[in-house]
PDB file of C-alpha atoms and ligand atoms in Angstrom:
ATOM      1  CA  MET A 256      55.721  97.574 162.218  1.00 96.00           C
ATOM      2  CA  LYS A 257      56.523  99.240 158.933  1.00 98.00           C
ATOM      3  CA  PHE A 258      58.145  96.996 156.335  1.00 98.00           C
ATOM      4  CA  THR A 259      59.931  98.337 153.243  1.00 98.00           C
ATOM      5  CA  TYR A 260      61.094  96.135 150.468  1.00 99.00           C
ATOM      6  CA  TYR A 261      64.384  96.764 148.606  1.00 98.00           C
ATOM      7  CA  GLY A 262      64.357  93.884 146.257  1.00 98.00           C
ATOM      8  CA  HIS A 263      65.845  90.295 146.303  1.00 98.00           C
ATOM      9  CA  SER A 264      66.122  89.521 150.071  1.00 98.00           C
ATOM     10  CA  CYS A 265      66.706  93.105 151.275  1.00 99.00           C
ATOM     11  CA  PHE A 266      64.149  94.819 153.329  1.00 99.00           C
ATOM     12  CA  ALA A 267      63.851  97.166 156.270  1.00 98.00           C
ATOM     13  CA  VAL A 268      61.528  96.985 159.445  1.00 98.00           C
ATOM     14  CA  GLU A 269      61.084 100.034 161.453  1.00 98.00           C
ATOM     15  CA  THR A 270      60.350  99.361 165.143  1.00 96.00           C
ATOM     16  CA  GLY A 271      60.877 101.172 168.441  1.00 91.00           C
ATOM     17  CA  GLY A 272      62.280 104.182 166.631  1.00 94.00           C
ATOM     18  CA  LYS A 273      65.014 102.105 164.942  1.00 97.00           C
ATOM     19  CA  THR A 274      65.462 100.840 161.380  1.00 98.00           C
ATOM     20  CA  LEU A 275      66.628  97.245 161.016  1.00 98.00           C
ATOM     21  CA  LEU A 276      67.915  96.582 157.547  1.00 99.00           C
ATOM     22  CA  PHE A 277      68.387  92.910 156.318  1.00 99.00           C
ATOM     23  CA  ASP A 278      70.710  91.460 153.749  1.00 99.00           C
ATOM     24  CA  PRO A 279      71.473  94.521 151.666  1.00 98.00           C
ATOM     25  CA  PHE A 280      71.860  93.639 147.948  1.00 98.00           C
ATOM     26  CA  ILE A 281      70.929  96.849 146.068  1.00 98.00           C
ATOM     27  CA  THR A 282      73.680  98.290 143.797  1.00 98.00           C
ATOM     28  CA  PRO A 283      74.226  94.764 141.946  1.00 98.00           C
ATOM     29  CA  ASN A 284      70.445  94.161 141.591  1.00 98.00           C
ATOM     30  CA  ALA A 285      69.249  95.268 138.136  1.00 98.00           C
ATOM     31  CA  LEU A 286      65.671  95.215 139.346  1.00 98.00           C
ATOM     32  CA  ALA A 287      66.529  97.717 142.153  1.00 98.00           C
ATOM     33  CA  LYS A 288      67.689 100.626 140.040  1.00 98.00           C
ATOM     34  CA  SER A 289      65.090 102.879 141.597  1.00 98.00           C
ATOM     35  CA  ILE A 290      66.643 102.548 145.083  1.00 98.00           C
ATOM     36  CA  ASP A 291      69.496 104.989 145.919  1.00 98.00           C
ATOM     37  CA  VAL A 292      71.701 102.845 148.208  1.00 98.00           C
ATOM     38  CA  ASP A 293      73.154 106.028 149.754  1.00 98.00           C
ATOM     39  CA  MET A 294      69.732 107.055 150.999  1.00 98.00           C
ATOM     40  CA  VAL A 295      68.677 103.794 152.539  1.00 98.00           C
ATOM     41  CA  PRO A 296      68.444 104.346 156.364  1.00 98.00           C
ATOM     42  CA  ALA A 297      69.757 101.738 158.941  1.00 98.00           C
ATOM     43  CA  ASP A 298      70.478 101.717 162.623  1.00 98.00           C
ATOM     44  CA  PHE A 299      71.202  97.825 162.520  1.00 98.00           C
ATOM     45  CA  ILE A 300      72.119  95.617 159.621  1.00 99.00           C
ATOM     46  CA  LEU A 301      71.270  92.054 160.063  1.00 99.00           C
ATOM     47  CA  LEU A 302      72.954  89.410 157.726  1.00 99.00           C
ATOM     48  CA  THR A 303      71.744  85.899 157.525  1.00 99.00           C
ATOM     49  CA  HIS A 304      74.814  84.523 155.642  1.00 98.00           C
ATOM     50  CA  GLY A 305      77.825  85.480 153.646  1.00 98.00           C
ATOM     51  CA  HIS A 306      76.690  85.113 150.106  1.00 98.00           C
ATOM     52  CA  ALA A 307      77.085  88.213 147.950  1.00 98.00           C
ATOM     53  CA  ASP A 308      73.444  88.577 147.220  1.00 98.00           C
ATOM     54  CA  HIS A 309      72.923  89.184 150.954  1.00 98.00           C
ATOM     55  CA  VAL A 310      76.008  91.188 151.966  1.00 98.00           C
ATOM     56  CA  ALA A 311      77.013  93.218 148.746  1.00 98.00           C
ATOM     57  CA  ASP A 312      76.132  96.652 150.297  1.00 98.00           C
ATOM     58  CA  ALA A 313      76.490  96.012 153.872  1.00 98.00           C
ATOM     59  CA  VAL A 314      79.877  97.725 154.354  1.00 98.00           C
ATOM     60  CA  ARG A 315      78.909 100.719 152.264  1.00 98.00           C
ATOM     61  CA  ILE A 316      75.613 101.337 154.262  1.00 98.00           C
ATOM     62  CA  ALA A 317      77.314 100.507 157.556  1.00 98.00           C
ATOM     63  CA  THR A 318      80.035 103.061 156.882  1.00 98.00           C
ATOM     64  CA  ARG A 319      77.630 105.787 155.949  1.00 98.00           C
ATOM     65  CA  THR A 320      75.149 105.208 158.798  1.00 98.00           C
ATOM     66  CA  GLY A 321      77.318 103.893 161.528  1.00 98.00           C
ATOM     67  CA  ALA A 322      74.687 101.015 161.840  1.00 98.00           C
ATOM     68  CA  THR A 323      75.714  98.033 164.005  1.00 98.00           C
ATOM     69  CA  VAL A 324      76.033  94.834 161.858  1.00 98.00           C
ATOM     70  CA  ILE A 325      74.538  91.721 163.448  1.00 99.00           C
ATOM     71  CA  ALA A 326      75.631  88.293 161.884  1.00 98.00           C
ATOM     72  CA  ASN A 327      77.152  84.948 162.810  1.00 98.00           C
ATOM     73  CA  PHE A 328      80.669  84.965 164.096  1.00 98.00           C
ATOM     74  CA  GLU A 329      82.346  84.305 160.702  1.00 98.00           C
ATOM     75  CA  VAL A 330      80.336  86.891 158.752  1.00 98.00           C
ATOM     76  CA  ALA A 331      80.600  89.509 161.599  1.00 98.00           C
ATOM     77  CA  THR A 332      84.469  88.945 161.845  1.00 98.00           C
ATOM     78  CA  TRP A 333      84.683  89.417 158.057  1.00 98.00           C
ATOM     79  CA  ILE A 334      82.689  92.641 158.155  1.00 98.00           C
ATOM     80  CA  GLY A 335      85.005  93.719 160.918  1.00 98.00           C
ATOM     81  CA  LYS A 336      87.953  93.168 158.704  1.00 98.00           C
ATOM     82  CA  GLN A 337      86.378  95.487 156.025  1.00 97.00           C
ATOM     83  CA  GLY A 338      86.801  98.337 158.545  1.00 96.00           C
ATOM     84  CA  ILE A 339      83.383  98.257 160.268  1.00 98.00           C
ATOM     85  CA  THR A 340      83.910  98.464 164.053  1.00 96.00           C
ATOM     86  CA  ALA A 341      80.228  98.265 165.147  1.00 98.00           C
ATOM     87  CA  VAL A 342      79.672  94.513 164.820  1.00 98.00           C
ATOM     88  CA  HIS A 343      77.871  92.076 166.979  1.00 98.00           C
ATOM     89  CA  ALA A 344      78.533  88.398 166.472  1.00 98.00           C
ATOM     90  CA  MET A 345      75.971  85.593 167.369  1.00 98.00           C
ATOM     91  CA  ASN A 346      75.640  82.009 166.552  1.00 98.00           C
ATOM     92  CA  HIS A 347      72.843  79.432 166.324  1.00 98.00           C
ATOM     93  CA  GLY A 348      70.305  79.253 169.206  1.00 98.00           C
ATOM     94  CA  GLY A 349      71.617  82.432 170.842  1.00 98.00           C
ATOM     95  CA  SER A 350      69.536  85.461 171.600  1.00 98.00           C
ATOM     96  CA  CYS A 351      70.605  88.859 172.640  1.00 98.00           C
ATOM     97  CA  GLY A 352      68.796  92.037 173.745  1.00 98.00           C
ATOM     98  CA  PHE A 353      69.310  95.396 171.717  1.00 97.00           C
ATOM     99  CA  ASP A 354      67.590  98.721 172.490  1.00 93.00           C
ATOM    100  CA  PHE A 355      64.777  97.868 169.941  1.00 96.00           C
ATOM    101  CA  GLY A 356      64.120  94.331 171.365  1.00 97.00           C
ATOM    102  CA  ARG A 357      65.592  90.784 171.133  1.00 98.00           C
ATOM    103  CA  VAL A 358      67.188  88.869 168.295  1.00 98.00           C
ATOM    104  CA  LYS A 359      67.540  85.186 168.132  1.00 98.00           C
ATOM    105  CA  TYR A 360      69.751  83.584 165.453  1.00 98.00           C
ATOM    106  CA  VAL A 361      68.014  80.404 164.241  1.00 98.00           C
ATOM    107  CA  ASN A 362      68.756  77.416 161.963  1.00 98.00           C
ATOM    108  CA  ALA A 363      68.628  77.525 158.265  1.00 98.00           C
ATOM    109  CA  ILE A 364      69.688  74.845 155.700  1.00 98.00           C
ATOM    110  CA  HIS A 365      71.869  76.354 153.053  1.00 98.00           C
ATOM    111  CA  THR A 366      75.564  77.185 152.364  1.00 98.00           C
ATOM    112  CA  SER A 367      77.575  80.199 153.272  1.00 97.00           C
ATOM    113  CA  SER A 368      80.867  81.771 151.962  1.00 98.00           C
ATOM    114  CA  LEU A 369      81.884  85.452 151.747  1.00 98.00           C
ATOM    115  CA  PRO A 370      82.346  87.172 148.396  1.00 97.00           C
ATOM    116  CA  ASP A 371      86.231  86.756 148.597  1.00 97.00           C
ATOM    117  CA  GLY A 372      85.838  83.011 149.298  1.00 97.00           C
ATOM    118  CA  SER A 373      86.430  83.187 153.038  1.00 97.00           C
ATOM    119  CA  TYR A 374      84.503  80.670 155.207  1.00 98.00           C
ATOM    120  CA  GLY A 375      81.145  82.104 156.179  1.00 98.00           C
ATOM    121  CA  GLY A 376      80.175  79.701 158.883  1.00 98.00           C
ATOM    122  CA  GLN A 377      76.739  78.182 158.941  1.00 98.00           C
ATOM    123  CA  PRO A 378      73.871  80.290 157.530  1.00 98.00           C
ATOM    124  CA  GLY A 379      70.884  81.189 159.700  1.00 98.00           C
ATOM    125  CA  GLY A 380      67.790  83.176 160.143  1.00 98.00           C
ATOM    126  CA  PHE A 381      66.498  85.771 162.652  1.00 99.00           C
ATOM    127  CA  VAL A 382      63.512  85.960 164.938  1.00 98.00           C
ATOM    128  CA  VAL A 383      63.159  89.529 166.122  1.00 98.00           C
ATOM    129  CA  THR A 384      60.984  90.420 169.167  1.00 98.00           C
ATOM    130  CA  ALA A 385      60.374  94.075 169.115  1.00 95.00           C
ATOM    131  CA  LYS A 386      59.501  95.990 172.301  1.00 90.00           C
ATOM    132  CA  ASP A 387      55.719  96.078 172.518  1.00 86.00           C
ATOM    133  CA  GLU A 388      55.163  95.238 168.784  1.00 94.00           C
ATOM    134  CA  GLY A 389      55.507  91.438 168.703  1.00 96.00           C
ATOM    135  CA  SER A 390      57.809  89.126 166.763  1.00 98.00           C
ATOM    136  CA  PHE A 391      58.750  88.503 163.157  1.00 98.00           C
ATOM    137  CA  TYR A 392      60.875  85.781 161.507  1.00 99.00           C
ATOM    138  CA  PHE A 393      63.298  86.115 158.557  1.00 99.00           C
ATOM    139  CA  ALA A 394      64.309  82.739 157.314  1.00 99.00           C
ATOM    140  CA  GLY A 395      67.243  83.908 155.165  1.00 98.00           C
ATOM    141  CA  ASP A 396      68.077  81.395 152.414  1.00 98.00           C
ATOM    142  CA  THR A 397      66.901  78.018 153.497  1.00 98.00           C
ATOM    143  CA  ALA A 398      65.232  74.775 152.614  1.00 98.00           C
ATOM    144  CA  LEU A 399      62.135  73.709 154.435  1.00 98.00           C
ATOM    145  CA  THR A 400      63.110  72.165 157.796  1.00 98.00           C
ATOM    146  CA  PHE A 401      61.399  70.679 160.812  1.00 98.00           C
ATOM    147  CA  ASP A 402      63.409  73.045 162.980  1.00 98.00           C
ATOM    148  CA  MET A 403      60.869  75.735 161.959  1.00 98.00           C
ATOM    149  CA  LYS A 404      58.268  74.084 164.334  1.00 98.00           C
ATOM    150  CA  LEU A 405      60.479  75.212 167.211  1.00 98.00           C
ATOM    151  CA  ILE A 406      59.808  78.709 166.227  1.00 98.00           C
ATOM    152  CA  ALA A 407      56.031  78.258 166.556  1.00 98.00           C
ATOM    153  CA  GLU A 408      56.567  76.787 169.948  1.00 98.00           C
ATOM    154  CA  GLU A 409      58.581  79.751 171.159  1.00 98.00           C
ATOM    155  CA  PHE A 410      57.110  82.763 169.327  1.00 98.00           C
ATOM    156  CA  THR A 411      53.801  84.183 168.107  1.00 98.00           C
ATOM    157  CA  LEU A 412      54.741  85.702 164.782  1.00 98.00           C
ATOM    158  CA  ARG A 413      53.113  88.821 163.448  1.00 98.00           C
ATOM    159  CA  PHE A 414      54.495  88.186 159.991  1.00 98.00           C
ATOM    160  CA  ALA A 415      57.402  86.181 158.420  1.00 99.00           C
ATOM    161  CA  VAL A 416      59.585  86.640 155.523  1.00 99.00           C
ATOM    162  CA  LEU A 417      60.322  83.560 153.570  1.00 99.00           C
ATOM    163  CA  PRO A 418      62.222  82.814 150.326  1.00 99.00           C
ATOM    164  CA  VAL A 419      59.873  81.658 147.600  1.00 98.00           C
ATOM    165  CA  GLY A 420      62.125  81.684 144.407  1.00 98.00           C
ATOM    166  CA  ASN A 421      63.036  77.957 144.363  1.00 98.00           C
ATOM    167  CA  ASN A 422      66.258  76.610 142.861  1.00 98.00           C
ATOM    168  CA  PHE A 423      68.564  78.097 145.598  1.00 98.00           C
ATOM    169  CA  THR A 424      65.974  78.007 148.321  1.00 98.00           C
ATOM    170  CA  MET A 425      62.483  76.858 149.094  1.00 98.00           C
ATOM    171  CA  GLY A 426      59.926  77.385 146.359  1.00 98.00           C
ATOM    172  CA  ALA A 427      56.276  78.528 147.152  1.00 98.00           C
ATOM    173  CA  GLU A 428      55.078  75.069 147.859  1.00 98.00           C
ATOM    174  CA  ASP A 429      57.638  74.408 150.606  1.00 98.00           C
ATOM    175  CA  ALA A 430      57.376  78.046 151.845  1.00 98.00           C
ATOM    176  CA  ALA A 431      53.687  77.512 152.370  1.00 98.00           C
ATOM    177  CA  LYS A 432      54.457  74.501 154.388  1.00 98.00           C
ATOM    178  CA  ALA A 433      57.064  76.574 156.404  1.00 98.00           C
ATOM    179  CA  ALA A 434      54.295  79.031 156.993  1.00 98.00           C
ATOM    180  CA  ASP A 435      52.386  76.254 158.655  1.00 98.00           C
ATOM    181  CA  PHE A 436      55.267  74.997 160.648  1.00 98.00           C
ATOM    182  CA  ILE A 437      55.946  78.450 162.029  1.00 98.00           C
ATOM    183  CA  GLY A 438      52.164  79.107 162.721  1.00 98.00           C
ATOM    184  CA  CYS A 439      52.107  82.364 160.658  1.00 98.00           C
ATOM    185  CA  ASP A 440      49.471  83.407 158.173  1.00 98.00           C
ATOM    186  CA  GLU A 441      51.107  86.662 156.924  1.00 98.00           C
ATOM    187  CA  ILE A 442      54.043  85.931 154.705  1.00 98.00           C
ATOM    188  CA  VAL A 443      56.328  88.178 152.716  1.00 98.00           C
ATOM    189  CA  GLY A 444      58.012  86.472 149.766  1.00 99.00           C
ATOM    190  CA  VAL A 445      61.591  87.322 148.948  1.00 99.00           C
ATOM    191  CA  HIS A 446      64.505  85.883 146.942  1.00 99.00           C
ATOM    192  CA  TYR A 447      62.549  85.614 143.661  1.00 98.00           C
ATOM    193  CA  ASP A 448      62.819  87.180 140.157  1.00 98.00           C
ATOM    194  CA  THR A 449      66.350  88.596 140.646  1.00 98.00           C
ATOM    195  CA  PHE A 450      68.091  85.968 138.457  1.00 97.00           C
ATOM    196  CA  PRO A 451      66.621  83.704 135.613  1.00 98.00           C
ATOM    197  CA  PRO A 452      66.571  80.490 137.754  1.00 98.00           C
ATOM    198  CA  ILE A 453      64.390  82.097 140.425  1.00 98.00           C
ATOM    199  CA  ARG A 454      61.857  83.881 138.206  1.00 98.00           C
ATOM    200  CA  ILE A 455      58.387  82.894 139.460  1.00 98.00           C
ATOM    201  CA  ASP A 456      54.716  83.121 138.419  1.00 98.00           C
ATOM    202  CA  HIS A 457      53.432  85.599 141.104  1.00 98.00           C
ATOM    203  CA  GLU A 458      49.805  84.637 140.838  1.00 98.00           C
ATOM    204  CA  ALA A 459      50.614  80.924 140.924  1.00 98.00           C
ATOM    205  CA  ALA A 460      52.664  81.500 144.109  1.00 98.00           C
ATOM    206  CA  LYS A 461      49.957  83.485 145.760  1.00 98.00           C
ATOM    207  CA  ALA A 462      47.384  80.806 144.843  1.00 98.00           C
ATOM    208  CA  VAL A 463      49.597  78.190 146.695  1.00 98.00           C
ATOM    209  CA  PHE A 464      49.415  80.167 149.787  1.00 98.00           C
ATOM    210  CA  SER A 465      45.732  81.108 149.576  1.00 98.00           C
ATOM    211  CA  LYS A 466      44.955  77.325 149.074  1.00 98.00           C
ATOM    212  CA  ALA A 467      46.781  76.846 152.404  1.00 96.00           C
ATOM    213  CA  GLY A 468      44.716  79.551 154.100  1.00 97.00           C
ATOM    214  CA  LYS A 469      47.821  82.017 154.144  1.00 98.00           C
ATOM    215  CA  ARG A 470      48.518  85.204 152.491  1.00 98.00           C
ATOM    216  CA  LEU A 471      51.603  85.730 150.453  1.00 98.00           C
ATOM    217  CA  HIS A 472      52.709  89.378 149.969  1.00 98.00           C
ATOM    218  CA  LEU A 473      54.940  90.032 146.902  1.00 98.00           C
ATOM    219  CA  LEU A 474      55.688  93.804 147.356  1.00 98.00           C
ATOM    220  CA  LYS A 475      57.059  95.944 144.607  1.00 98.00           C
ATOM    221  CA  ILE A 476      60.703  97.164 145.078  1.00 98.00           C
ATOM    222  CA  GLY A 477      60.419 100.370 147.186  1.00 98.00           C
ATOM    223  CA  GLU A 478      56.941  99.495 148.460  1.00 98.00           C
ATOM    224  CA  THR A 479      56.001  99.649 152.095  1.00 98.00           C
ATOM    225  CA  HIS A 480      53.536  97.666 154.091  1.00 98.00           C
ATOM    226  CA  VAL A 481      52.481  97.989 157.817  1.00 98.00           C
ATOM    227  CA  PHE A 482      52.164  94.781 159.712  1.00 96.00           C
TER     228      PHE A 482
HETATM  229 NI1   NI B 591      72.606  82.260 149.803  1.00 84.81          NI
HETATM  230 MN1   MN B 592      70.750  84.121 148.314  1.00 84.81          MN
END
């Protein structure tokens, strides 16, 4: 599966001939100036929660690409009110089949409101099981939680995407524990460096993971990696 990092918690995964784009926050991100938001491809846009640093460019990209937006009920309804008709609402514990594979919306511990202050429901993460290519997990914004152990019981993950920036989410220490809970050794770190409170020491974060027998990938914005 080809993974492309667009900065903050935004990335794309190509699988089964489809491009899945997660939590698009590109135009407001000073670190992502090299990315042209109007060139970013998407067949599906998956949103973990309603905060602006996860949904900022969702409507713009969905309008251009016609991508289907997958999110919890409240976020999907809000995206629908912005004029996007291709929306698919889910909620915690539910999974659904799409033409690229299955998506399960799983627990996260965080908060959620939309950019205009509307209620965003409860935040979540996604486990995507691609046809023939295995599963991956995107935690969204979350604290470390024992619920992550349920993911290891149900899925064998090829890789996982975890926040490592601390302050608003887990930091590297807790994310390394999360990697253990979900039974995954290949971790992509996200939600770091974008704002002053979440600036991290890259080498120190990688060392925390390598000490735990895991690998932390901190990709450059625009960089791709094949898992
Ligand atoms: Ni958030
Ligand atoms: Mn966030």
